CSV table of C-alpha atoms in Angstrom, one decimal:
chain,number,residue,atom,x,y,z
Y,1,MET,CA,0.0,-0.2,-0.2
Y,2,VAL,CA,1.4,3.2,-0.9
Y,3,ARG,CA,1.8,6.2,1.4
Y,4,GLU,CA,-0.5,9.3,1.2
Y,5,PRO,CA,1.0,12.7,0.0
Y,6,GLU,CA,1.3,14.0,3.6
Y,7,ASP,CA,3.0,11.0,5.0
Y,8,GLN,CA,5.4,11.2,2.4
Y,9,ASP,CA,6.2,15.2,2.9
Y,10,GLN,CA,6.8,14.0,6.6
Y,11,LEU,CA,9.4,11.5,6.0
Y,12,GLN,CA,10.9,13.7,3.6
Y,13,SER,CA,11.3,16.4,5.9
Y,14,MET,CA,12.6,13.9,8.3
Y,15,VAL,CA,15.5,12.7,5.9
Y,16,PHE,CA,16.2,16.3,4.8
Y,17,ALA,CA,16.3,17.1,8.4
Y,18,PHE,CA,18.8,14.1,9.1
Y,19,PHE,CA,20.9,14.8,6.2
Y,20,LYS,CA,21.2,18.5,7.6
Y,21,GLU,CA,22.1,17.9,11.4
Y,22,TYR,CA,24.5,15.0,10.6
Y,23,ARG,CA,26.2,16.5,7.5
Y,24,ILE,CA,25.7,13.4,5.3
Y,25,ALA,CA,27.4,15.3,2.4
Y,26,ARG,CA,30.3,16.1,4.3
Y,27,LEU,CA,30.5,12.6,5.5
Y,28,LEU,CA,30.4,11.0,2.3
Y,29,LYS,CA,33.2,12.9,1.0
Y,30,GLN,CA,35.5,12.4,4.0
Y,31,SER,CA,34.6,8.8,3.0
Y,32,ASN,CA,35.8,8.9,-0.6
Y,33,ILE,CA,32.4,8.7,-1.8
Y,34,THR,CA,32.5,11.1,-4.2
Y,35,LYS,CA,31.1,11.5,-7.6
Y,36,GLN,CA,32.6,10.3,-10.9
Y,37,ALA,CA,30.7,12.3,-13.5
Y,38,GLY,CA,27.5,14.1,-13.7
Y,39,VAL,CA,25.2,13.5,-10.8
Y,40,ALA,CA,25.5,14.7,-7.0
Y,41,VAL,CA,26.2,12.0,-5.2
Y,42,LEU,CA,24.3,12.9,-2.3
Y,43,ASP,CA,21.3,13.1,-4.7
Y,44,VAL,CA,21.9,9.4,-5.5
Y,45,PHE,CA,22.4,8.2,-1.8
Y,46,ARG,CA,19.4,10.4,-0.7
Y,47,ALA,CA,17.4,8.5,-3.3
Y,48,VAL,CA,18.4,5.0,-2.5
Y,49,PHE,CA,18.1,6.1,1.2
Y,50,SER,CA,14.3,7.1,0.8
Y,51,LEU,CA,13.5,4.6,-1.3
Y,52,VAL,CA,12.1,1.8,1.4
Y,53,PHE,CA,10.0,5.0,2.8
Y,54,THR,CA,8.2,5.2,-0.8
Y,55,GLN,CA,7.2,1.5,-0.5
Y,56,ARG,CA,8.2,1.1,-4.4
Y,57,SER,CA,11.1,-1.1,-6.1
Y,58,LEU,CA,14.0,0.9,-7.4
Y,59,ASN,CA,12.4,0.3,-11.1
Y,60,ARG,CA,9.1,1.6,-10.4
Y,61,TRP,CA,10.3,4.5,-8.3
Y,62,LEU,CA,12.3,5.3,-11.3
Y,63,LYS,CA,9.4,5.5,-13.3
Y,64,GLN,CA,7.2,7.6,-11.5
Y,65,SER,CA,9.6,10.1,-10.4
Y,66,GLY,CA,11.6,10.4,-13.8
Y,67,GLY,CA,14.8,9.3,-11.5
Y,68,GLU,CA,15.3,12.7,-10.5
Y,69,GLY,CA,17.7,13.2,-13.5
Y,70,PHE,CA,19.7,9.7,-13.3
Y,71,GLY,CA,18.8,6.3,-14.3
Y,72,LYS,CA,19.3,2.6,-12.8
Y,73,ASP,CA,22.6,2.3,-14.2
Y,74,THR,CA,24.0,5.5,-12.2
Y,75,VAL,CA,22.9,4.0,-9.0
Y,76,TYR,CA,24.4,0.6,-9.8
Y,77,ARG,CA,27.3,2.1,-10.9
Y,78,PHE,CA,27.0,4.2,-7.5
Y,79,LEU,CA,26.8,1.2,-5.1
Y,80,ASN,CA,29.3,-0.9,-7.1
Y,81,SER,CA,32.4,0.9,-6.8
Y,82,PRO,CA,35.0,-0.9,-4.8
Y,83,ARG,CA,36.8,2.9,-3.8
Y,84,ASN,CA,33.6,3.9,-1.8
Y,85,ASN,CA,35.0,3.4,2.0
Y,86,TRP,CA,31.5,2.6,3.3
Y,87,ARG,CA,32.7,1.6,6.8
Y,88,ARG,CA,34.3,4.8,7.6
Y,89,PHE,CA,31.4,6.6,6.6
Y,90,LEU,CA,29.0,4.2,9.1
Y,91,LEU,CA,31.6,5.1,12.0
Y,92,LEU,CA,31.9,8.7,11.5
Y,93,LEU,CA,27.8,8.9,11.3
Y,94,SER,CA,27.6,6.4,14.4
Y,95,ALA,CA,30.3,8.4,16.3
Y,96,ALA,CA,28.5,11.8,15.6
Y,97,VAL,CA,25.3,10.4,16.7
Y,98,ILE,CA,26.7,8.7,19.8
Y,99,GLN,CA,28.3,12.1,20.8
Y,100,ARG,CA,24.9,13.8,21.0
Y,101,ILE,CA,23.4,10.9,23.2
Y,102,SER,CA,26.0,10.7,25.5
Y,103,ARG,CA,25.2,14.2,26.5
Y,104,LEU,CA,21.9,12.8,27.6
Y,105,ILE,CA,23.2,10.3,29.9
Y,106,SER,CA,25.0,10.2,33.0
Y,107,ASP,CA,28.5,9.2,33.8
Y,108,ASP,CA,27.5,6.0,35.8
Y,109,ARG,CA,25.2,4.6,33.4
Y,110,ALA,CA,26.6,1.6,31.8
Y,111,ASP,CA,26.8,1.8,28.4
Y,112,VAL,CA,27.6,-1.2,26.2
Y,113,LEU,CA,28.9,-2.1,22.7
Y,114,ILE,CA,27.2,-5.1,21.6
Y,115,VAL,CA,28.5,-8.2,19.0
Y,116,ASP,CA,26.1,-10.7,17.1
Y,117,ASP,CA,25.8,-12.3,14.1
Y,118,SER,CA,22.9,-12.7,12.0
Y,119,LEU,CA,22.1,-14.3,8.7
Y,120,PHE,CA,22.2,-12.2,5.2
Y,121,SER,CA,20.2,-14.4,3.4
Y,122,ARG,CA,20.6,-15.0,-0.5
Y,123,SER,CA,18.9,-18.6,-0.5
Y,124,ARG,CA,18.1,-18.1,-4.3
Y,125,SER,CA,21.0,-16.9,-5.5
Y,126,LYS,CA,24.0,-18.8,-7.5
Y,127,LYS,CA,26.3,-16.4,-8.9
Y,128,VAL,CA,26.8,-13.7,-6.2
Y,129,GLU,CA,30.5,-12.8,-5.1
Y,130,LEU,CA,31.8,-14.8,-2.7
Y,131,LEU,CA,28.6,-16.8,-1.7
Y,132,ALA,CA,28.8,-19.5,0.7
Y,133,ARG,CA,27.3,-21.9,2.6
Y,134,VAL,CA,27.1,-20.7,6.2
Y,135,TYR,CA,25.3,-22.2,9.2
Y,136,ASP,CA,21.7,-20.5,10.6
Y,137,HIS,CA,21.7,-20.8,14.0
Y,138,VAL,CA,17.7,-20.6,14.0
Y,139,SER,CA,17.1,-23.3,11.3
Y,140,HIS,CA,20.0,-25.4,12.9
Y,141,LYS,CA,21.0,-25.7,8.6
Y,142,PHE,CA,23.3,-24.5,6.2
Y,143,VAL,CA,22.0,-21.9,3.9
Y,144,ARG,CA,23.0,-19.8,1.2
Y,145,GLY,CA,24.4,-16.2,2.0
Y,146,PHE,CA,26.6,-14.7,4.3
Y,147,ARG,CA,27.2,-14.1,8.2
Y,148,MET,CA,26.7,-10.4,9.0
Y,149,LEU,CA,28.9,-9.9,12.1
Y,150,THR,CA,27.8,-6.6,13.6
Y,151,LEU,CA,29.2,-4.3,16.7
Y,152,GLY,CA,26.7,-1.8,18.0
Y,153,TRP,CA,26.5,0.4,20.8
Y,154,SER,CA,23.6,1.2,23.3
Y,155,ASP,CA,22.7,3.0,26.4
Y,156,GLY,CA,19.8,0.8,27.3
Y,157,ASN,CA,17.5,3.2,25.6
Y,158,SER,CA,19.1,3.8,22.0
Y,159,PHE,CA,21.1,1.4,20.1
Y,160,VAL,CA,23.1,2.3,17.3
Y,161,PRO,CA,24.8,0.1,14.6
Y,162,LEU,CA,28.4,1.2,14.5
Y,163,THR,CA,30.0,-1.1,11.9
Y,164,PHE,CA,29.7,-5.0,10.3
Y,165,SER,CA,31.3,-7.0,8.1
Y,166,LEU,CA,30.0,-9.7,5.7
Y,167,LEU,CA,31.6,-12.8,6.2
Y,168,SER,CA,31.6,-15.7,3.7
Y,169,SER,CA,33.6,-18.5,5.0
Y,170,GLU,CA,37.1,-19.5,5.7
Y,171,ASN,CA,36.7,-22.7,4.4
Y,172,GLU,CA,37.4,-22.7,1.1
Y,173,ARG,CA,35.1,-25.8,0.4
Y,174,ASN,CA,31.7,-23.8,1.8
Y,175,ARG,CA,32.5,-21.0,-0.9
Y,176,LEU,CA,30.3,-21.4,-3.5
Y,177,ARG,CA,31.6,-18.1,-5.9
Y,178,GLY,CA,35.0,-16.6,-5.7
Y,179,VAL,CA,36.3,-13.0,-5.7
Y,180,GLU,CA,35.7,-11.5,-9.1
Y,181,GLY,CA,39.7,-11.2,-11.1
Y,182,SER,CA,39.1,-7.4,-11.9
Y,183,ILE,CA,39.3,-5.8,-8.8
Y,184,ASP,CA,42.0,-3.1,-7.8
Y,185,LYS,CA,43.6,-5.1,-5.0
Y,186,ARG,CA,44.6,-1.3,-3.7
Y,187,THR,CA,41.0,-0.5,-3.0
Y,188,CYS,CA,39.1,-0.8,0.1
Y,189,GLY,CA,36.6,-3.0,-1.7
Y,190,TYR,CA,39.0,-5.6,-2.2
Y,191,LYS,CA,40.5,-5.4,1.7
Y,192,ARG,CA,36.5,-5.9,2.8
Y,193,ARG,CA,36.7,-9.1,0.4
Y,194,LYS,CA,40.0,-10.7,1.8
Y,195,GLU,CA,38.8,-10.1,5.3
Y,196,SER,CA,35.4,-11.5,4.6
Y,197,MET,CA,37.2,-14.9,4.2
Y,198,GLN,CA,39.0,-14.7,8.0
Y,199,LYS,CA,37.8,-16.0,11.3
Y,200,ALA,CA,35.0,-14.5,13.0
Y,201,THR,CA,36.9,-13.7,16.1
Y,202,ASP,CA,39.6,-11.8,14.4
Y,203,ILE,CA,37.3,-9.8,12.6
Y,204,LEU,CA,35.5,-8.9,15.8
Y,205,PHE,CA,38.6,-7.4,17.5
Y,206,GLU,CA,39.4,-5.7,14.1
Y,207,LEU,CA,35.8,-4.2,14.4
Y,208,LEU,CA,36.2,-3.2,18.0
Y,209,THR,CA,39.4,-1.5,17.2
Y,210,GLN,CA,38.3,0.4,14.1
Y,211,ALA,CA,35.4,2.0,16.5
Y,212,GLN,CA,37.6,2.6,19.6
Y,213,GLY,CA,39.8,4.6,17.1
Y,214,MET,CA,36.8,6.7,16.4
Y,215,ASP,CA,36.5,7.6,20.3
Y,216,ILE,CA,33.6,5.2,20.5
Y,217,THR,CA,34.0,3.8,24.0
Y,218,ALA,CA,32.0,1.9,26.5
Y,219,LYS,CA,32.1,0.3,29.7
Y,220,TYR,CA,31.3,-3.3,28.8
Y,221,LEU,CA,31.2,-5.7,25.7
Y,222,LEU,CA,28.2,-7.9,25.2
Y,223,PHE,CA,28.0,-11.0,23.2
Y,224,ASP,CA,26.4,-14.5,23.4
Y,225,SER,CA,27.4,-17.9,24.1
Y,226,TRP,CA,29.0,-18.4,20.3
Y,227,PHE,CA,31.8,-15.9,21.2
Y,228,ALA,CA,32.2,-16.8,24.8
Y,229,HIS,CA,35.6,-19.0,24.9
Y,230,PRO,CA,38.3,-18.0,27.7
Y,231,ALA,CA,40.6,-16.6,24.7
Y,232,THR,CA,37.9,-14.6,23.2
Y,233,ILE,CA,37.8,-12.9,26.7
Y,234,LEU,CA,41.2,-12.3,27.6
Y,235,ARG,CA,41.6,-10.9,24.0
Y,236,ALA,CA,38.6,-8.4,25.0
Y,237,LEU,CA,40.4,-7.5,28.2
Y,238,LYS,CA,43.4,-6.2,26.0
Y,239,HIS,CA,41.0,-3.2,24.9
Y,240,SER,CA,40.8,-1.6,28.0
Y,241,ILE,CA,37.0,-3.2,28.0
Y,242,HIS,CA,35.1,-5.4,30.6
Y,243,VAL,CA,32.9,-8.3,29.0
Y,244,VAL,CA,29.4,-9.7,30.0
Y,245,CYS,CA,28.7,-12.5,28.3
Y,246,MET,CA,26.6,-15.6,28.1
Y,247,LEU,CA,28.6,-18.9,28.9
Y,248,LYS,CA,27.5,-22.5,27.0
Y,249,ALA,CA,28.3,-25.6,29.0
Y,250,THR,CA,30.8,-27.2,26.7
Y,251,PRO,CA,33.3,-30.4,28.1
Y,252,LYS,CA,36.3,-28.9,26.1
Y,253,VAL,CA,36.4,-25.4,28.0
Y,254,HIS,CA,37.5,-25.3,31.8
Y,255,TYR,CA,37.3,-22.9,34.6
Y,256,GLU,CA,39.8,-23.0,38.0
Y,257,TYR,CA,38.0,-22.9,41.2
Y,258,GLU,CA,40.0,-23.8,44.4
Y,259,GLY,CA,42.5,-25.6,42.8
Y,260,ARG,CA,40.7,-27.6,40.5
Y,261,ARG,CA,39.8,-27.3,36.7
Y,262,MET,CA,36.1,-27.6,36.0
Y,263,THR,CA,33.6,-27.9,33.1
Y,264,LEU,CA,30.5,-25.3,33.7
Y,265,LYS,CA,28.5,-28.2,34.7
Y,266,GLU,CA,31.1,-29.7,37.1
Y,267,LEU,CA,31.1,-26.1,38.8
Y,268,TYR,CA,27.3,-25.6,39.1
Y,269,SER,CA,27.1,-29.0,41.0
Y,270,ALA,CA,29.9,-28.2,43.4
Y,271,LEU,CA,28.0,-25.1,44.5
Y,272,LYS,CA,25.4,-24.6,46.9
Y,273,LYS,CA,22.4,-23.3,45.4
Y,274,ARG,CA,19.8,-20.7,47.1
Y,275,ARG,CA,16.7,-22.3,48.5
Y,276,GLY,CA,13.3,-21.9,47.1
Y,277,ARG,CA,12.6,-20.6,43.4
Y,278,ALA,CA,15.0,-17.8,43.7
Y,279,LYS,CA,15.9,-16.5,40.4
Y,280,ILE,CA,19.7,-16.1,40.9
Y,281,LEU,CA,20.7,-19.7,42.1
Y,282,ALA,CA,24.4,-19.4,42.8
Y,283,SER,CA,27.4,-16.9,42.0
Y,284,VAL,CA,31.1,-17.7,42.3
Y,285,MET,CA,34.7,-16.4,41.4
Y,286,VAL,CA,37.0,-18.4,38.8
Y,287,THR,CA,40.2,-18.1,36.9
Y,288,ILE,CA,40.1,-18.3,33.2
Y,289,GLY,CA,43.7,-17.8,32.5
Y,290,GLN,CA,46.7,-15.1,33.1
Y,291,ASP,CA,46.8,-11.8,31.2
Y,292,ALA,CA,50.0,-10.6,29.6
Y,293,LYS,CA,52.1,-10.0,32.7
Y,294,GLY,CA,51.2,-14.0,34.0
Y,295,ASN,CA,48.6,-12.7,36.6
Y,296,PRO,CA,45.5,-14.9,37.1
Y,297,VAL,CA,42.5,-13.5,35.5
Y,298,LEU,CA,39.7,-13.6,37.7
Y,299,VAL,CA,36.1,-13.2,36.7
Y,300,LYS,CA,32.8,-14.0,38.1
Y,301,ILE,CA,30.0,-16.4,37.0
Y,302,VAL,CA,26.2,-15.8,37.9
Y,303,PHE,CA,24.0,-18.7,37.4
Y,304,VAL,CA,20.3,-18.3,36.7
Y,305,ARG,CA,17.0,-20.1,36.5
Y,306,ASP,CA,16.1,-20.7,33.0
Y,307,ARG,CA,12.6,-19.0,33.1
Y,308,ASN,CA,11.7,-21.2,29.9
Y,309,ARG,CA,12.7,-24.4,31.5
Y,310,SER,CA,12.6,-24.0,35.3
Y,311,SER,CA,14.4,-27.3,35.6
Y,312,GLN,CA,17.5,-25.7,33.4
Y,313,TRP,CA,20.0,-23.3,34.2
Y,314,LEU,CA,22.0,-20.4,32.4
Y,315,ALA,CA,25.3,-19.1,33.3
Y,316,LEU,CA,26.4,-15.5,32.6
Y,317,LEU,CA,30.2,-14.3,32.8
Y,318,SER,CA,31.5,-11.0,33.8
Y,319,THR,CA,35.1,-9.9,34.0
Y,320,ASP,CA,34.1,-7.0,36.2
Y,321,THR,CA,34.0,-8.7,39.7
Y,322,ASN,CA,32.7,-5.6,41.4
Y,323,LEU,CA,29.2,-5.9,40.1
Y,324,SER,CA,26.4,-7.3,41.9
Y,325,ASP,CA,24.6,-10.7,40.8
Y,326,ASP,CA,21.4,-8.4,39.6
Y,327,GLU,CA,23.8,-6.1,37.8
Y,328,VAL,CA,25.3,-8.3,35.8
Y,329,ILE,CA,22.0,-9.9,34.9
Y,330,ARG,CA,20.6,-6.1,34.1
Y,331,ILE,CA,23.5,-5.2,32.1
Y,332,TYR,CA,23.5,-8.7,29.7
Y,333,GLY,CA,19.8,-7.6,29.5
Y,334,LYS,CA,20.7,-5.0,26.8
Y,335,ARG,CA,22.4,-7.4,24.3
Y,336,TRP,CA,18.4,-7.7,23.5
Y,337,ASP,CA,18.8,-4.5,21.5
Y,338,ILE,CA,20.6,-6.0,18.6
Y,339,GLU,CA,18.1,-8.7,17.9
Y,340,CYS,CA,15.5,-6.0,17.9
Y,341,PHE,CA,17.7,-4.2,15.3
Y,342,PHE,CA,18.2,-7.2,13.1
Y,343,LYS,CA,14.4,-7.8,13.3
Y,344,VAL,CA,13.7,-4.2,12.1
Y,345,SER,CA,16.6,-4.1,9.5
Y,346,LYS,CA,15.2,-7.5,7.7
Y,347,SER,CA,11.7,-7.1,8.2
Y,348,HIS,CA,10.9,-3.3,7.7
Y,349,LEU,CA,14.3,-1.7,6.2
Y,350,ARG,CA,14.6,-4.6,3.4
Y,351,LEU,CA,18.1,-5.5,4.4
Y,352,ALA,CA,19.3,-8.2,1.8
Y,353,LYS,CA,15.7,-7.9,-0.4
Y,354,GLU,CA,15.6,-4.6,-1.7
Y,355,LEU,CA,18.8,-4.7,-4.2
Y,356,GLN,CA,19.6,-8.3,-5.7
Y,357,GLY,CA,23.1,-7.4,-7.0
Y,358,ARG,CA,25.6,-9.8,-7.1
Y,359,THR,CA,28.5,-7.8,-6.6
Y,360,TYR,CA,30.1,-7.7,-3.0
Y,361,ASP,CA,30.6,-4.0,-3.2
Y,362,GLN,CA,26.7,-3.6,-3.4
Y,363,MET,CA,25.6,-6.0,-0.7
Y,364,PHE,CA,28.0,-3.9,1.4
Y,365,ALA,CA,26.9,-0.4,0.3
Y,366,HIS,CA,23.0,-1.1,0.4
Y,367,THR,CA,23.6,-2.9,4.2
Y,368,THR,CA,25.5,0.5,5.2
Y,369,ILE,CA,22.7,2.5,3.5
Y,370,VAL,CA,20.0,0.4,5.8
Y,371,PHE,CA,21.9,0.8,8.8
Y,372,ALA,CA,22.0,4.7,8.4
Y,373,ARG,CA,18.3,4.4,7.7
Y,374,TYR,CA,17.8,2.6,11.3
Y,375,ILE,CA,20.3,5.2,13.0
Y,376,MET,CA,17.8,7.8,11.4
Y,377,LEU,CA,14.6,6.0,13.0
Y,378,ALA,CA,16.8,5.6,16.1
Y,379,THR,CA,17.4,9.3,16.6
Y,380,ALA,CA,13.9,10.4,15.6
Y,381,ALA,CA,12.6,7.8,18.2
Y,382,ARG,CA,15.2,9.5,21.0
Y,383,ASN,CA,13.8,12.7,20.4
Y,384,ASP,CA,10.1,11.9,21.0
Y,385,GLN,CA,10.9,10.2,23.9
Y,386,ASP,CA,13.7,12.5,25.5
Y,387,LEU,CA,12.5,15.6,26.4
Y,388,ARG,CA,16.0,16.8,27.1
Y,389,THR,CA,16.8,16.9,23.3
Y,390,ILE,CA,14.4,19.7,22.7
Y,391,GLY,CA,16.9,22.3,24.2
Y,392,ALA,CA,19.1,23.3,27.1
Y,393,LEU,CA,16.0,24.2,29.2
Y,394,PHE,CA,14.4,20.6,29.1
Y,395,PHE,CA,18.1,19.3,29.3
Y,396,ASP,CA,18.4,20.8,32.9
Y,397,CYS,CA,15.1,20.1,34.2
Y,398,CYS,CA,14.2,16.8,32.9
Y,399,ASP,CA,15.4,13.7,34.4
Y,400,GLU,CA,17.5,11.2,32.9
Y,401,LEU,CA,15.0,8.8,31.0
Y,402,ASP,CA,14.1,5.3,32.5
Y,403,ASP,CA,16.7,4.9,35.3
Y,404,ILE,CA,14.9,7.8,37.2
Y,405,ARG,CA,11.5,7.0,36.3
Y,406,PHE,CA,12.2,3.4,38.0
Y,407,VAL,CA,13.6,5.2,41.3
Y,408,ASP,CA,10.4,7.5,41.2
Y,409,ASP,CA,8.0,4.3,41.1
Y,410,ILE,CA,9.8,3.3,44.3
Y,411,ARG,CA,9.3,6.3,45.7
Y,412,LEU,CA,5.5,6.1,45.2
Y,413,LEU,CA,5.3,2.6,46.6
Y,414,ILE,CA,7.0,3.9,49.9
Y,415,ASN,CA,4.7,6.8,50.1
Y,416,LEU,CA,1.9,4.2,49.6
Y,417,LEU,CA,3.2,2.1,52.1
Y,418,ILE,CA,3.3,5.0,54.7
Y,419,SER,CA,-0.5,6.3,53.6
Y,420,ILE,CA,-1.8,2.5,54.4
Y,421,MET,CA,0.2,2.3,57.6
Y,422,GLU,CA,-1.4,5.8,58.6
Y,423,ALA,CA,-4.9,4.3,57.6
Y,424,THR,CA,-4.6,1.2,59.7
Y,425,ASP,CA,-4.2,0.9,63.3
Y,426,VAL,CA,-0.8,2.1,63.3
Y,427,GLN,CA,-0.7,5.6,64.9
Y,428,ASN,CA,3.0,5.9,66.2
Y,429,ASP,CA,5.3,7.9,63.8
Y,430,THR,CA,8.5,6.5,65.4
Y,431,VAL,CA,7.0,2.8,64.7
Y,432,ILE,CA,6.0,4.1,61.0
Y,433,ASP,CA,9.4,5.4,60.1
Y,434,MET,CA,11.4,2.0,61.7
Y,435,ILE,CA,8.8,0.1,58.9
Y,436,VAL,CA,10.2,2.1,56.1
Y,437,GLU,CA,13.7,1.9,56.9
Y,438,GLN,CA,13.5,-1.9,57.4
Y,439,PHE,CA,11.8,-1.9,54.0
Y,440,ILE,CA,14.4,0.2,52.4
Y,441,SER,CA,17.3,-1.8,54.3
Y,442,HIS,CA,16.0,-5.2,51.9
Y,443,LEU,CA,16.0,-3.4,48.6
Y,444,PRO,CA,18.6,-4.0,46.3
Y,445,ASN,CA,21.8,-1.8,46.9
Y,446,ALA,CA,21.4,-0.1,43.1
Y,447,ILE,CA,17.9,1.4,44.1
Y,448,LYS,CA,19.1,2.4,47.7
Y,449,GLU,CA,21.6,4.5,46.1
Y,450,LYS,CA,19.2,6.3,43.5
Y,451,LEU,CA,17.0,6.7,46.5
Y,452,ALA,CA,19.8,8.1,48.7
Y,453,ALA,CA,20.8,10.7,45.5
């Protein structure tokens, strides 16, 4: 269904405002994405960027709009260029957005970097460059496509994709197509192709290094059990960032506890569990290896009850041993932001569906544009939800989003408790104060600290 004209005007106004606010033309130039002939590169980029909001295919849009002075060949020539540094463009845009969001959050709030991979499906393709058989964790089958390894930033409210890599396969037998022989080896497009055939963990830290090189920092790095190996965790610590991750119970990985090397299942069996239906079953300090100086690396493992299978358990690891058990769980919960990002990108922003090109450069360029669309929507949502983005007056007057609202709810509960006691036989103010103090003392430390502030 095609959108109404007033909706189209509103969307176009949003796009133009976003391009102006973050100086998209300047970012394109800084990323060596410049015009080769005739049409301004910003016009072509804006046309592809806005395509999903028109709910039309490229061919239909070119016929109905007259192509705004260019044709289909111009668009494909723009996307197929191996000299365009799309990764730098996305990092520059993300850094600018995060810089603005960071002014709206307090220093003690845990912002995080999240890494995960998702299937970039090309199931019907045969001649796509570097097409490979990759394992789909959802269907548990090998399918045609790529692994889209993605690094993103989140403060718990807004998720910003930073950078990504479309991974083919390091195993040559799983690659259905090779690299086109005409690619100039001096271009960033050729480097992206070489990168796609490396190990995912090596690419992970290459992406992390590039993001930190743009002064994009966070307190914690989150990932799921597919990356949670001791070697990966120790390597992440060298990047001056703590890790919070899910662990997988495998017999090949051991943890040192009380002088013994144990698997995760053996470790869980050796611990004393909390009684009743407690969500947190146990927590323990273990050693996973040694740092560069030969010192043992101590980490915290928290065992929690699996809410989907009450008889089962899950294990979370944190290299920050000062975190409480509840805080480890709360921080890891922010990893869900990247799953929502994957869902929106595939279902609504037409990732891997809008253009069916065969070159690796085109897929990489279009994926970058999809990520930029999501960033625009994330900033618009933040502007609607957080009143402090309106101006200096709201910045000074409005509380921080979500965290403060939660504390206000606790204060309302305390006031309700007081009013109930006053309405009953408890008339002694000293007794009321004593009951309220005991109630507050049994709250988690994180809530007590907020109430004290």
